[in-house]
């Protein structure tokens, strides 16, 4: 019996060691694009948060310098168009304000929509890049978690993360992004022709998009929390039973074998936590530039909308606010994807306490 237990424990130790050796950390680094790798640094630098935040602040300053001027210029042009429309509306007959508002909406559409497609593409690319990176990072985290004794919970977390990320990407590409385009198109038509029905349709598109993102995020958080808790309970129980059985069956060498197993687990846990920290830094590096660029557009058009409202131009103000709302939807899309990855990594970094 003792020989059988010794053989089983040795097999367990060998399998745990092979789990740890099979973690391909280099591929995680190589999965990052050059511009993201430059900001996130190397896997060995994951613990150097001061250096990362210095690079992060430099990146933020750089993005602000490169983009703020052009974005503010667009917002100022929108306000200038609104002022011209307000002045022209004072002259002419009763039909003049309607024609002026129509022309103003057309001019603002030309100013805004020409670049909006590139910003939507930027948001889509960011989400796709994070998804591609997750397909390299999450299996490595799952392997490291399994080496730590979290065999069941690691599989559950990986399955949940992979499933929800795939669903999120599919929903983003097939529903949310088309809804952003539809929201913009309907908002332009609604503002130009002052149509309340079209305005309601635009609000519906926005509500559906934000609701989908919220439901996916909440569903993912709830599922991974509950399923991981159940699976982790089983892993903890199995770990405790294994240690107790080893000590009771092999009173002389049982403690030594148990300590050896703990050493293997501790080494794998270091790898897992390092990967998790590096993964969070990488995800933040993916998101920071798009969030700054799209966020500046959001703030600029919201400010422009407030200015046009003061000029008593409801159609132009509504259009400007809708353009800002489209940028807000893109911010939510990137934010949801980033938050889901953070939750996955934080969940994987929890250790089994035996």
PDB file of N, CA and C in Angstrom, residues 243-330:
ATOM      1  N   UNK A 243      -2.591  15.848   1.168  1.00  0.00           N
ATOM      2  CA  UNK A 243      -1.554  16.092   2.177  1.00  0.00           C
ATOM      3  C   UNK A 243      -1.773  15.225   3.411  1.00  0.00           C
ATOM      4  N   UNK A 244      -3.023  15.108   3.825  1.00  0.00           N
ATOM      5  CA  UNK A 244      -3.332  14.294   5.004  1.00  0.00           C
ATOM      6  C   UNK A 244      -3.003  12.827   4.751  1.00  0.00           C
ATOM      7  N   UNK A 245      -3.356  12.334   3.574  1.00  0.00           N
ATOM      8  CA  UNK A 245      -3.102  10.932   3.224  1.00  0.00           C
ATOM      9  C   UNK A 245      -1.612  10.645   3.168  1.00  0.00           C
ATOM     10  N   UNK A 246      -0.856  11.559   2.601  1.00  0.00           N
ATOM     11  CA  UNK A 246       0.596  11.371   2.506  1.00  0.00           C
ATOM     12  C   UNK A 246       1.224  11.293   3.893  1.00  0.00           C
ATOM     13  N   UNK A 247       0.842  12.222   4.759  1.00  0.00           N
ATOM     14  CA  UNK A 247       1.428  12.270   6.102  1.00  0.00           C
ATOM     15  C   UNK A 247       1.034  11.048   6.929  1.00  0.00           C
ATOM     16  N   UNK A 248      -0.212  10.598   6.786  1.00  0.00           N
ATOM     17  CA  UNK A 248      -0.682   9.462   7.575  1.00  0.00           C
ATOM     18  C   UNK A 248      -0.121   8.138   7.067  1.00  0.00           C
ATOM     19  N   UNK A 249      -0.030   7.996   5.767  1.00  0.00           N
ATOM     20  CA  UNK A 249       0.413   6.726   5.187  1.00  0.00           C
ATOM     21  C   UNK A 249       1.924   6.563   5.267  1.00  0.00           C
ATOM     22  N   UNK A 250       2.640   7.690   5.084  1.00  0.00           N
ATOM     23  CA  UNK A 250       4.108   7.656   5.109  1.00  0.00           C
ATOM     24  C   UNK A 250       4.605   8.555   6.234  1.00  0.00           C
ATOM     25  N   UNK A 251       4.561   8.084   7.469  1.00  0.00           N
ATOM     26  CA  UNK A 251       4.887   8.946   8.601  1.00  0.00           C
ATOM     27  C   UNK A 251       6.318   9.458   8.608  1.00  0.00           C
ATOM     28  N   UNK A 252       7.255   8.775   7.998  1.00  0.00           N
ATOM     29  CA  UNK A 252       8.658   9.200   8.021  1.00  0.00           C
ATOM     30  C   UNK A 252       8.957  10.172   6.894  1.00  0.00           C
ATOM     31  N   UNK A 253       8.596   9.782   5.680  1.00  0.00           N
ATOM     32  CA  UNK A 253       8.934  10.607   4.512  1.00  0.00           C
ATOM     33  C   UNK A 253       7.746  11.406   4.006  1.00  0.00           C
ATOM     34  N   UNK A 254       6.573  11.237   4.634  1.00  0.00           N
ATOM     35  CA  UNK A 254       5.373  11.928   4.144  1.00  0.00           C
ATOM     36  C   UNK A 254       5.522  13.429   4.176  1.00  0.00           C
ATOM     37  N   UNK A 255       6.105  13.961   5.270  1.00  0.00           N
ATOM     38  CA  UNK A 255       6.304  15.409   5.370  1.00  0.00           C
ATOM     39  C   UNK A 255       7.260  15.929   4.322  1.00  0.00           C
ATOM     40  N   UNK A 256       8.309  15.141   4.031  1.00  0.00           N
ATOM     41  CA  UNK A 256       9.292  15.553   3.016  1.00  0.00           C
ATOM     42  C   UNK A 256       8.641  15.624   1.646  1.00  0.00           C
ATOM     43  N   UNK A 257       7.841  14.594   1.335  1.00  0.00           N
ATOM     44  CA  UNK A 257       7.168  14.580   0.025  1.00  0.00           C
ATOM     45  C   UNK A 257       6.171  15.728  -0.082  1.00  0.00           C
ATOM     46  N   UNK A 258       5.462  15.983   1.046  1.00  0.00           N
ATOM     47  CA  UNK A 258       4.492  17.077   1.054  1.00  0.00           C
ATOM     48  C   UNK A 258       5.179  18.419   0.834  1.00  0.00           C
ATOM     49  N   UNK A 259       6.362  18.590   1.468  1.00  0.00           N
ATOM     50  CA  UNK A 259       7.117  19.836   1.281  1.00  0.00           C
ATOM     51  C   UNK A 259       7.627  19.965  -0.145  1.00  0.00           C
ATOM     52  N   UNK A 260       8.029  18.843  -0.719  1.00  0.00           N
ATOM     53  CA  UNK A 260       8.501  18.875  -2.111  1.00  0.00           C
ATOM     54  C   UNK A 260       7.377  19.285  -3.052  1.00  0.00           C
ATOM     55  N   UNK A 261       6.189  18.718  -2.784  1.00  0.00           N
ATOM     56  CA  UNK A 261       5.034  19.099  -3.605  1.00  0.00           C
ATOM     57  C   UNK A 261       4.724  20.584  -3.448  1.00  0.00           C
ATOM     58  N   UNK A 262       4.826  21.074  -2.206  1.00  0.00           N
ATOM     59  CA  UNK A 262       4.570  22.502  -1.961  1.00  0.00           C
ATOM     60  C   UNK A 262       5.577  23.379  -2.693  1.00  0.00           C
ATOM     61  N   UNK A 263       6.827  22.918  -2.804  1.00  0.00           N
ATOM     62  CA  UNK A 263       7.851  23.688  -3.516  1.00  0.00           C
ATOM     63  C   UNK A 263       7.536  23.788  -4.997  1.00  0.00           C
ATOM     64  N   UNK A 264       7.071  22.667  -5.567  1.00  0.00           N
ATOM     65  CA  UNK A 264       6.680  22.679  -6.984  1.00  0.00           C
ATOM     66  C   UNK A 264       5.518  23.639  -7.205  1.00  0.00           C
ATOM     67  N   UNK A 265       4.529  23.572  -6.295  1.00  0.00           N
ATOM     68  CA  UNK A 265       3.363  24.451  -6.394  1.00  0.00           C
ATOM     69  C   UNK A 265       3.774  25.912  -6.259  1.00  0.00           C
ATOM     70  N   UNK A 266       4.689  26.192  -5.304  1.00  0.00           N
ATOM     71  CA  UNK A 266       5.133  27.573  -5.092  1.00  0.00           C
ATOM     72  C   UNK A 266       5.833  28.122  -6.327  1.00  0.00           C
ATOM     73  N   UNK A 267       6.657  27.278  -6.972  1.00  0.00           N
ATOM     74  CA  UNK A 267       7.331  27.729  -8.192  1.00  0.00           C
ATOM     75  C   UNK A 267       6.347  28.025  -9.302  1.00  0.00           C
ATOM     76  N   UNK A 268       5.351  27.158  -9.462  1.00  0.00           N
ATOM     77  CA  UNK A 268       4.333  27.386 -10.483  1.00  0.00           C
ATOM     78  C   UNK A 268       3.490  28.611 -10.163  1.00  0.00           C
ATOM     79  N   UNK A 269       3.255  28.836  -8.867  1.00  0.00           N
ATOM     80  CA  UNK A 269       2.459  29.991  -8.471  1.00  0.00           C
ATOM     81  C   UNK A 269       3.176  31.297  -8.793  1.00  0.00           C
ATOM     82  N   UNK A 270       4.505  31.300  -8.637  1.00  0.00           N
ATOM     83  CA  UNK A 270       5.285  32.492  -8.995  1.00  0.00           C
ATOM     84  C   UNK A 270       5.139  32.788 -10.486  1.00  0.00           C
ATOM     85  N   UNK A 271       5.250  31.726 -11.294  1.00  0.00           N
ATOM     86  CA  UNK A 271       5.085  31.893 -12.748  1.00  0.00           C
ATOM     87  C   UNK A 271       3.696  32.412 -13.073  1.00  0.00           C
ATOM     88  N   UNK A 272       2.686  31.836 -12.406  1.00  0.00           N
ATOM     89  CA  UNK A 272       1.294  32.234 -12.660  1.00  0.00           C
ATOM     90  C   UNK A 272       1.065  33.700 -12.319  1.00  0.00           C
ATOM     91  N   UNK A 273       1.530  34.119 -11.151  1.00  0.00           N
ATOM     92  CA  UNK A 273       1.323  35.507 -10.731  1.00  0.00           C
ATOM     93  C   UNK A 273       2.104  36.484 -11.598  1.00  0.00           C
ATOM     94  N   UNK A 274       3.297  36.059 -12.034  1.00  0.00           N
ATOM     95  CA  UNK A 274       4.088  36.909 -12.941  1.00  0.00           C
ATOM     96  C   UNK A 274       3.369  37.073 -14.278  1.00  0.00           C
ATOM     97  N   UNK A 275       2.836  35.959 -14.793  1.00  0.00           N
ATOM     98  CA  UNK A 275       2.075  36.024 -16.041  1.00  0.00           C
ATOM     99  C   UNK A 275       0.837  36.902 -15.878  1.00  0.00           C
ATOM    100  N   UNK A 276       0.163  36.764 -14.730  1.00  0.00           N
ATOM    101  CA  UNK A 276      -1.037  37.556 -14.488  1.00  0.00           C
ATOM    102  C   UNK A 276      -0.738  39.040 -14.433  1.00  0.00           C
ATOM    103  N   UNK A 277       0.321  39.411 -13.712  1.00  0.00           N
ATOM    104  CA  UNK A 277       0.709  40.828 -13.619  1.00  0.00           C
ATOM    105  C   UNK A 277       1.111  41.371 -14.988  1.00  0.00           C
ATOM    106  N   UNK A 278       1.880  40.572 -15.728  1.00  0.00           N
ATOM    107  CA  UNK A 278       2.294  41.002 -17.067  1.00  0.00           C
ATOM    108  C   UNK A 278       1.091  41.115 -17.998  1.00  0.00           C
ATOM    109  N   UNK A 279       0.144  40.186 -17.850  1.00  0.00           N
ATOM    110  CA  UNK A 279      -1.056  40.229 -18.687  1.00  0.00           C
ATOM    111  C   UNK A 279      -1.868  41.486 -18.450  1.00  0.00           C
ATOM    112  N   UNK A 280      -2.020  41.885 -17.170  1.00  0.00           N
ATOM    113  CA  UNK A 280      -2.774  43.107 -16.868  1.00  0.00           C
ATOM    114  C   UNK A 280      -2.072  44.338 -17.404  1.00  0.00           C
ATOM    115  N   UNK A 281      -0.741  44.350 -17.292  1.00  0.00           N
ATOM    116  CA  UNK A 281       0.030  45.472 -17.853  1.00  0.00           C
ATOM    117  C   UNK A 281      -0.139  45.519 -19.368  1.00  0.00           C
ATOM    118  N   UNK A 282      -0.098  44.345 -20.010  1.00  0.00           N
ATOM    119  CA  UNK A 282      -0.240  44.287 -21.467  1.00  0.00           C
ATOM    120  C   UNK A 282      -1.620  44.754 -21.917  1.00  0.00           C
ATOM    121  N   UNK A 283      -2.668  44.313 -21.208  1.00  0.00           N
ATOM    122  CA  UNK A 283      -4.036  44.721 -21.559  1.00  0.00           C
ATOM    123  C   UNK A 283      -4.181  46.234 -21.414  1.00  0.00           C
ATOM    124  N   UNK A 284      -3.629  46.793 -20.336  1.00  0.00           N
ATOM    125  CA  UNK A 284      -3.658  48.247 -20.164  1.00  0.00           C
ATOM    126  C   UNK A 284      -2.885  48.945 -21.277  1.00  0.00           C
ATOM    127  N   UNK A 285      -1.782  48.338 -21.703  1.00  0.00           N
ATOM    128  CA  UNK A 285      -0.992  48.913 -22.796  1.00  0.00           C
ATOM    129  C   UNK A 285      -1.758  48.889 -24.112  1.00  0.00           C
ATOM    130  N   UNK A 286      -2.533  47.825 -24.334  1.00  0.00           N
ATOM    131  CA  UNK A 286      -3.383  47.757 -25.522  1.00  0.00           C
ATOM    132  C   UNK A 286      -4.414  48.888 -25.521  1.00  0.00           C
ATOM    133  N   UNK A 287      -4.986  49.157 -24.346  1.00  0.00           N
ATOM    134  CA  UNK A 287      -6.150  50.040 -24.255  1.00  0.00           C
ATOM    135  C   UNK A 287      -5.807  51.526 -24.160  1.00  0.00           C
ATOM    136  N   UNK A 288      -4.655  51.858 -23.615  1.00  0.00           N
ATOM    137  CA  UNK A 288      -4.422  53.239 -23.192  1.00  0.00           C
ATOM    138  C   UNK A 288      -4.494  54.240 -24.348  1.00  0.00           C
ATOM    139  N   UNK A 289      -3.822  53.961 -25.455  1.00  0.00           N
ATOM    140  CA  UNK A 289      -3.828  54.917 -26.575  1.00  0.00           C
ATOM    141  C   UNK A 289      -5.216  55.077 -27.201  1.00  0.00           C
ATOM    142  N   UNK A 290      -5.922  53.974 -27.531  1.00  0.00           N
ATOM    143  CA  UNK A 290      -7.280  54.144 -28.057  1.00  0.00           C
ATOM    144  C   UNK A 290      -8.213  54.858 -27.092  1.00  0.00           C
ATOM    145  N   UNK A 291      -8.091  54.565 -25.788  1.00  0.00           N
ATOM    146  CA  UNK A 291      -8.955  55.226 -24.812  1.00  0.00           C
ATOM    147  C   UNK A 291      -8.693  56.719 -24.762  1.00  0.00           C
ATOM    148  N   UNK A 292      -7.432  57.120 -24.864  1.00  0.00           N
ATOM    149  CA  UNK A 292      -7.107  58.551 -24.850  1.00  0.00           C
ATOM    150  C   UNK A 292      -7.656  59.234 -26.096  1.00  0.00           C
ATOM    151  N   UNK A 293      -7.397  58.641 -27.262  1.00  0.00           N
ATOM    152  CA  UNK A 293      -7.822  59.258 -28.527  1.00  0.00           C
ATOM    153  C   UNK A 293      -9.345  59.350 -28.600  1.00  0.00           C
ATOM    154  N   UNK A 294     -10.017  58.242 -28.334  1.00  0.00           N
ATOM    155  CA  UNK A 294     -11.484  58.232 -28.413  1.00  0.00           C
ATOM    156  C   UNK A 294     -12.079  59.054 -27.276  1.00  0.00           C
ATOM    157  N   UNK A 295     -11.460  59.003 -26.097  1.00  0.00           N
ATOM    158  CA  UNK A 295     -11.950  59.790 -24.969  1.00  0.00           C
ATOM    159  C   UNK A 295     -11.852  61.280 -25.212  1.00  0.00           C
ATOM    160  N   UNK A 296     -10.773  61.730 -25.857  1.00  0.00           N
ATOM    161  CA  UNK A 296     -10.639  63.154 -26.200  1.00  0.00           C
ATOM    162  C   UNK A 296     -11.745  63.585 -27.158  1.00  0.00           C
ATOM    163  N   UNK A 297     -12.038  62.729 -28.142  1.00  0.00           N
ATOM    164  CA  UNK A 297     -13.130  63.037 -29.064  1.00  0.00           C
ATOM    165  C   UNK A 297     -14.461  63.125 -28.327  1.00  0.00           C
ATOM    166  N   UNK A 298     -14.678  62.200 -27.405  1.00  0.00           N
ATOM    167  CA  UNK A 298     -15.921  62.188 -26.629  1.00  0.00           C
ATOM    168  C   UNK A 298     -16.076  63.493 -25.845  1.00  0.00           C
ATOM    169  N   UNK A 299     -15.034  63.892 -25.137  1.00  0.00           N
ATOM    170  CA  UNK A 299     -15.099  65.114 -24.330  1.00  0.00           C
ATOM    171  C   UNK A 299     -15.242  66.357 -25.205  1.00  0.00           C
ATOM    172  N   UNK A 300     -14.528  66.379 -26.336  1.00  0.00           N
ATOM    173  CA  UNK A 300     -14.569  67.540 -27.220  1.00  0.00           C
ATOM    174  C   UNK A 300     -15.971  67.746 -27.796  1.00  0.00           C
ATOM    175  N   UNK A 301     -16.608  66.660 -28.239  1.00  0.00           N
ATOM    176  CA  UNK A 301     -17.933  66.804 -28.846  1.00  0.00           C
ATOM    177  C   UNK A 301     -19.023  67.029 -27.807  1.00  0.00           C
ATOM    178  N   UNK A 302     -18.815  66.528 -26.591  1.00  0.00           N
ATOM    179  CA  UNK A 302     -19.760  66.850 -25.525  1.00  0.00           C
ATOM    180  C   UNK A 302     -19.674  68.335 -25.173  1.00  0.00           C
ATOM    181  N   UNK A 303     -18.456  68.873 -25.152  1.00  0.00           N
ATOM    182  CA  UNK A 303     -18.283  70.306 -24.896  1.00  0.00           C
ATOM    183  C   UNK A 303     -18.873  71.131 -26.031  1.00  0.00           C
ATOM    184  N   UNK A 304     -18.655  70.680 -27.273  1.00  0.00           N
ATOM    185  CA  UNK A 304     -19.224  71.379 -28.425  1.00  0.00           C
ATOM    186  C   UNK A 304     -20.743  71.348 -28.387  1.00  0.00           C
ATOM    187  N   UNK A 305     -21.300  70.227 -27.939  1.00  0.00           N
ATOM    188  CA  UNK A 305     -22.755  70.121 -27.828  1.00  0.00           C
ATOM    189  C   UNK A 305     -23.304  71.116 -26.806  1.00  0.00           C
ATOM    190  N   UNK A 306     -22.588  71.275 -25.709  1.00  0.00           N
ATOM    191  CA  UNK A 306     -23.016  72.249 -24.696  1.00  0.00           C
ATOM    192  C   UNK A 306     -22.981  73.668 -25.247  1.00  0.00           C
ATOM    193  N   UNK A 307     -21.956  73.979 -26.038  1.00  0.00           N
ATOM    194  CA  UNK A 307     -21.855  75.315 -26.635  1.00  0.00           C
ATOM    195  C   UNK A 307     -22.958  75.566 -27.652  1.00  0.00           C
ATOM    196  N   UNK A 308     -23.250  74.570 -28.482  1.00  0.00           N
ATOM    197  CA  UNK A 308     -24.299  74.754 -29.499  1.00  0.00           C
ATOM    198  C   UNK A 308     -25.684  74.833 -28.848  1.00  0.00           C
ATOM    199  N   UNK A 309     -25.852  74.188 -27.700  1.00  0.00           N
ATOM    200  CA  UNK A 309     -27.132  74.301 -26.985  1.00  0.00           C
ATOM    201  C   UNK A 309     -27.374  75.724 -26.523  1.00  0.00           C
ATOM    202  N   UNK A 310     -26.308  76.406 -26.130  1.00  0.00           N
ATOM    203  CA  UNK A 310     -26.431  77.797 -25.682  1.00  0.00           C
ATOM    204  C   UNK A 310     -26.849  78.717 -26.817  1.00  0.00           C
ATOM    205  N   UNK A 311     -26.592  78.291 -28.075  1.00  0.00           N
ATOM    206  CA  UNK A 311     -26.958  79.113 -29.239  1.00  0.00           C
ATOM    207  C   UNK A 311     -28.399  78.867 -29.694  1.00  0.00           C
ATOM    208  N   UNK A 312     -29.119  78.038 -28.957  1.00  0.00           N
ATOM    209  CA  UNK A 312     -30.523  77.739 -29.285  1.00  0.00           C
ATOM    210  C   UNK A 312     -30.657  77.099 -30.659  1.00  0.00           C
ATOM    211  N   UNK A 313     -29.779  76.113 -30.906  1.00  0.00           N
ATOM    212  CA  UNK A 313     -29.827  75.362 -32.163  1.00  0.00           C
ATOM    213  C   UNK A 313     -30.016  73.880 -31.816  1.00  0.00           C
ATOM    214  N   UNK A 314     -31.238  73.451 -31.541  1.00  0.00           N
ATOM    215  CA  UNK A 314     -31.469  72.086 -31.036  1.00  0.00           C
ATOM    216  C   UNK A 314     -31.041  70.987 -31.992  1.00  0.00           C
ATOM    217  N   UNK A 315     -31.217  71.199 -33.313  1.00  0.00           N
ATOM    218  CA  UNK A 315     -30.861  70.145 -34.253  1.00  0.00           C
ATOM    219  C   UNK A 315     -29.356  69.943 -34.313  1.00  0.00           C
ATOM    220  N   UNK A 316     -28.630  71.039 -34.399  1.00  0.00           N
ATOM    221  CA  UNK A 316     -27.164  70.953 -34.453  1.00  0.00           C
ATOM    222  C   UNK A 316     -26.622  70.425 -33.129  1.00  0.00           C
ATOM    223  N   UNK A 317     -27.206  70.880 -32.021  1.00  0.00           N
ATOM    224  CA  UNK A 317     -26.780  70.397 -30.708  1.00  0.00           C
ATOM    225  C   UNK A 317     -27.036  68.902 -30.570  1.00  0.00           C
ATOM    226  N   UNK A 318     -28.179  68.435 -31.058  1.00  0.00           N
ATOM    227  CA  UNK A 318     -28.513  67.016 -30.991  1.00  0.00           C
ATOM    228  C   UNK A 318     -27.535  66.173 -31.802  1.00  0.00           C
ATOM    229  N   UNK A 319     -27.186  66.677 -33.008  1.00  0.00           N
ATOM    230  CA  UNK A 319     -26.239  65.949 -33.850  1.00  0.00           C
ATOM    231  C   UNK A 319     -24.867  65.877 -33.189  1.00  0.00           C
ATOM    232  N   UNK A 320     -24.405  66.995 -32.645  1.00  0.00           N
ATOM    233  CA  UNK A 320     -23.093  67.019 -31.996  1.00  0.00           C
ATOM    234  C   UNK A 320     -23.064  66.090 -30.790  1.00  0.00           C
ATOM    235  N   UNK A 321     -24.162  66.085 -30.044  1.00  0.00           N
ATOM    236  CA  UNK A 321     -24.237  65.197 -28.886  1.00  0.00           C
ATOM    237  C   UNK A 321     -24.253  63.736 -29.319  1.00  0.00           C
ATOM    238  N   UNK A 322     -24.898  63.440 -30.425  1.00  0.00           N
ATOM    239  CA  UNK A 322     -24.947  62.058 -30.920  1.00  0.00           C
ATOM    240  C   UNK A 322     -23.567  61.585 -31.367  1.00  0.00           C
ATOM    241  N   UNK A 323     -22.795  62.477 -31.996  1.00  0.00           N
ATOM    242  CA  UNK A 323     -21.428  62.103 -32.389  1.00  0.00           C
ATOM    243  C   UNK A 323     -20.614  61.775 -31.139  1.00  0.00           C
ATOM    244  N   UNK A 324     -20.764  62.609 -30.089  1.00  0.00           N
ATOM    245  CA  UNK A 324     -20.110  62.303 -28.821  1.00  0.00           C
ATOM    246  C   UNK A 324     -20.597  60.984 -28.233  1.00  0.00           C
ATOM    247  N   UNK A 325     -21.896  60.709 -28.374  1.00  0.00           N
ATOM    248  CA  UNK A 325     -22.450  59.448 -27.887  1.00  0.00           C
ATOM    249  C   UNK A 325     -21.857  58.240 -28.596  1.00  0.00           C
ATOM    250  N   UNK A 326     -21.577  58.366 -29.901  1.00  0.00           N
ATOM    251  CA  UNK A 326     -20.952  57.263 -30.640  1.00  0.00           C
ATOM    252  C   UNK A 326     -19.554  56.974 -30.099  1.00  0.00           C
ATOM    253  N   UNK A 327     -18.811  58.047 -29.793  1.00  0.00           N
ATOM    254  CA  UNK A 327     -17.491  57.853 -29.185  1.00  0.00           C
ATOM    255  C   UNK A 327     -17.628  57.213 -27.798  1.00  0.00           C
ATOM    256  N   UNK A 328     -18.678  57.570 -27.064  1.00  0.00           N
ATOM    257  CA  UNK A 328     -18.925  56.946 -25.772  1.00  0.00           C
ATOM    258  C   UNK A 328     -19.191  55.458 -25.897  1.00  0.00           C
ATOM    259  N   UNK A 329     -19.904  55.059 -26.938  1.00  0.00           N
ATOM    260  CA  UNK A 329     -20.164  53.633 -27.172  1.00  0.00           C
ATOM    261  C   UNK A 329     -18.867  52.886 -27.455  1.00  0.00           C
ATOM    262  N   UNK A 330     -17.961  53.516 -28.201  1.00  0.00           N
ATOM    263  CA  UNK A 330     -16.662  52.888 -28.477  1.00  0.00           C
ATOM    264  C   UNK A 330     -15.832  52.766 -27.205  1.00  0.00           C
TER     265      UNK A 330
END
